[in-house]
Amino acid sequence: MAGEKSNQMNKLINQLIPGGAHTYSKCDDQFPSNAPKFLAKGEGCYCYDVEGNKFIDWGMGLGSVILGHCYPRVVDAAVEQIKLGANFSRPSPVELELAELLVEIIPSAEMCKFAKNGSNVTTAAVKLARAYTKRDYVALCGDHPFFSFDDWFIGTKVCNAGIPDVIKELSLTFRYNNVESLKELFVKYPGKIAAVILEPVTFYPPEKDYLQNVQQIANENGAVLVFDEMLTGFRWHLSGAQKFFEVTPDISTFGKALGNGFSVSAIVGKKDIMELGGIKNKKERVFLLSTTHGAETHSLSAAIANINELRDKNVIQHIWRIGKMLQDCIKDLIDEKKLNKYFEIIGYPCRPLLVFKESSAGTALELNTLFLQEMFEQNILIQGFMITYSHGETEVKETLSAIDKALTDCSIAIKKNSILESLDGPVIKPVFRTYN
Ligand SMILES: Cc1ncc(COP(=O)(O)O)c(C=O)c1O
């Protein structure tokens, strides 16, 4: 439970920073009232709040940390680089080194460009595709939760204040695992769609060669295929989900786990498209990514060390093994307690998801809030499962025992029809909503 110090800090931060955090996923309204309000320190797969309470961390900086907090090889690489200087007025050798590494491991990467956030590079991908095709529309997968905070994506959501209609109208949506919905867009907007953008996979597997079909439809219609690998990157495969599913897009975007928590993202892709952002071709220039901090040296060094460690330690195999253990045992717990009407564990082992279902006992969000409340009560920070190399069997065991208790508590509340009354604070809210 948050103490006096963090309650005071929480009040202040909400007065000084809109939302009190720097992504809406970290705001108060995404957590039950007993969640820690500030996290001051991380170590491996543990984190500590400002009162010194220790949590097993399954959130891991929204999936940006894949080896563990303060992972020595990454921290050492970053610190060594900082000692040489954080930023220069000409490129530093680490830029070349990381570009070479990405070109080596990612099938779609013939050229790369770096930035600080995922949104920067997905937006850059859309811009490049528009310039390459000389078309304005973009087709994005409406089932995928997030691509960018920029207008081309947020314009498709209910919280689109400040975005002109002319921009909103250029973003079209299709459904995952539904090739017809994509084909229909190309029929309705012939010769007008610049890019098809989607995550290669989230929680449901692509069915009936879905990704191959999407690629074929994009190719046949002259659109650029973009895979957003922000979350799949380095969890499905060291070479991305594009390697796992053997479909090579024209452009792909990486971020999150690329730097084990350091701020670095990348757009990578085919040379003839990426080159438009260069200065050596004769074509019309695309003012691609041009940022003071895009090549901050220590973040790039962190990314190089991170990728090398992922490769040297077979980290992805570890993530799949831990995830499978979690998934199998959670499924058994749900079955044993006969709670299948209310909970389901889905997804690939490298990224499991516990789904909360609406029932006569309450809404999915109410049940979700109660479950999280019971988990935080046992010092488990769980907002999805972002498995890292630092999570081992000890943490799995402890987490499963907490889940066992949380499910029992939820089950009691469900039977008594008292989910809402069992909550110590407000129900968590959807990130995308028109009013607070
Ligand atoms: C799939 C996907 N793409 C893009 C982004 C945006 O990344 P960032 O928050 O680094 O801008 C996210 C962030 O959650 C994401 O999950």
Coordinates of N, CA and C and ligand atoms in Angstrom, one line a residue, residues 22-23 25 62 64 116-122 144-149 152 197-199 201-202 228-232 253-256 263-265 351 386, ligand 1:
H22 N 4.3 9.8 -18.1 CA 4.7 10.1 -19.5 C 4.2 9.1 -20.6
T23 N 3.5 8.1 -20.2 CA 2.6 7.5 -21.2 C 1.3 7.2 -20.4
S25 N -0.4 4.7 -20.2 CA -0.4 3.4 -19.6 C 0.2 3.4 -18.2
L62 N 6.9 -1.4 -19.4 CA 6.1 -1.6 -20.5 C 6.8 -2.4 -21.6
S64 N 9.9 -2.6 -22.2 CA 11.2 -2.1 -22.7 C 12.4 -2.8 -22.2
K116 N 14.2 7.9 -30.7 CA 14.1 7.6 -29.2 C 12.9 6.9 -28.8
N117 N 11.8 7.0 -29.6 CA 10.5 6.3 -29.2 C 9.9 5.6 -30.4
G118 N 9.1 4.6 -30.0 CA 8.4 3.8 -31.0 C 7.6 4.7 -32.0
S119 N 6.9 5.6 -31.4 CA 6.0 6.5 -32.2 C 6.8 7.2 -33.3
N120 N 8.0 7.6 -33.0 CA 8.8 8.4 -34.0 C 9.0 7.5 -35.2
V121 N 9.3 6.2 -35.0 CA 9.6 5.4 -36.1 C 8.4 4.9 -36.9
T122 N 7.3 4.6 -36.2 CA 6.1 4.2 -37.0 C 5.6 5.4 -37.8
H144 N -5.2 -3.8 -33.4 CA -3.9 -3.7 -32.7 C -3.9 -2.4 -31.9
P145 N -3.6 -2.5 -30.6 CA -3.9 -1.4 -29.7 C -3.1 -0.1 -29.9
F146 N -1.9 -0.1 -30.4 CA -1.2 1.2 -30.4 C -0.1 1.2 -31.5
F147 N 0.0 2.2 -32.2 CA 1.1 2.3 -33.2 C 1.9 3.6 -32.9
S148 N 1.2 4.7 -32.5 CA 1.9 6.0 -32.3 C 1.0 7.0 -31.6
F149 N 1.6 8.0 -31.0 CA 0.8 9.0 -30.4 C 0.5 10.1 -31.4
W152 N -1.9 10.4 -37.2 CA -2.4 9.4 -38.2 C -3.0 8.2 -37.5
I197 N -0.1 -1.2 -42.3 CA 0.8 -1.3 -41.1 C 0.0 -2.1 -40.1
L198 N 0.8 -3.1 -39.5 CA 0.2 -4.0 -38.5 C 1.3 -4.5 -37.6
E199 N 1.0 -5.0 -36.4 CA 1.9 -5.9 -35.7 C 1.8 -7.2 -36.3
V201 N 2.0 -10.0 -35.1 CA 1.2 -10.9 -34.2 C 1.0 -10.2 -32.9
T202 N -0.1 -10.4 -32.2 CA -0.2 -10.0 -30.8 C -0.5 -11.2 -30.0
D228 N 5.1 -3.4 -37.5 CA 5.5 -2.8 -36.2 C 5.9 -3.8 -35.2
E229 N 7.2 -3.9 -35.0 CA 7.8 -5.0 -34.2 C 8.2 -4.5 -32.8
M230 N 7.5 -3.4 -32.4 CA 7.8 -2.8 -31.1 C 7.7 -3.8 -30.0
L231 N 6.7 -4.6 -30.0 CA 6.5 -5.6 -28.9 C 7.0 -7.0 -29.3
T232 N 6.8 -7.3 -30.6 CA 7.3 -8.7 -31.0 C 8.8 -8.8 -31.1
T253 N 9.6 -1.6 -37.8 CA 10.0 -0.7 -36.7 C 10.2 -1.4 -35.4
F254 N 11.2 -1.0 -34.7 CA 11.6 -1.7 -33.5 C 11.8 -0.6 -32.4
G255 N 11.6 -1.0 -31.1 CA 11.8 0.0 -30.0 C 11.8 -0.8 -28.8
K256 N 11.1 -0.3 -27.8 CA 10.9 -1.1 -26.5 C 12.1 -1.9 -26.2
S263 N 16.5 4.5 -24.1 CA 15.6 5.1 -25.1 C 16.2 5.0 -26.5
V264 N 15.8 4.0 -27.3 CA 16.3 3.8 -28.6 C 15.2 3.1 -29.4
S265 N 14.9 3.6 -30.6 CA 14.0 2.9 -31.5 C 14.7 2.9 -32.9
R351 N 4.6 -14.2 -24.7 CA 3.9 -13.0 -24.3 C 2.5 -13.4 -23.9
M386 N 5.6 -9.3 -19.1 CA 6.7 -9.0 -19.9 C 7.9 -9.8 -19.3
Ligands
LIG1 C1 3.1 -1.9 -31.0 C2 3.5 -0.6 -30.6 N1 3.9 0.3 -31.5 C3 4.4 1.5 -31.1 C4 4.4 1.9 -29.8 C5 4.8 3.3 -29.5 O1 6.1 3.2 -28.8 P1 6.6 4.4 -27.8 O2 5.7 4.4 -26.6 O3 8.0 4.1 -27.6 O4 6.4 5.7 -28.6 C6 4.0 1.0 -28.8 C7 3.9 1.5 -27.4 O5 3.3 0.9 -26.6 C8 3.5 -0.3 -29.2 O6 3.1 -1.1 -28.3

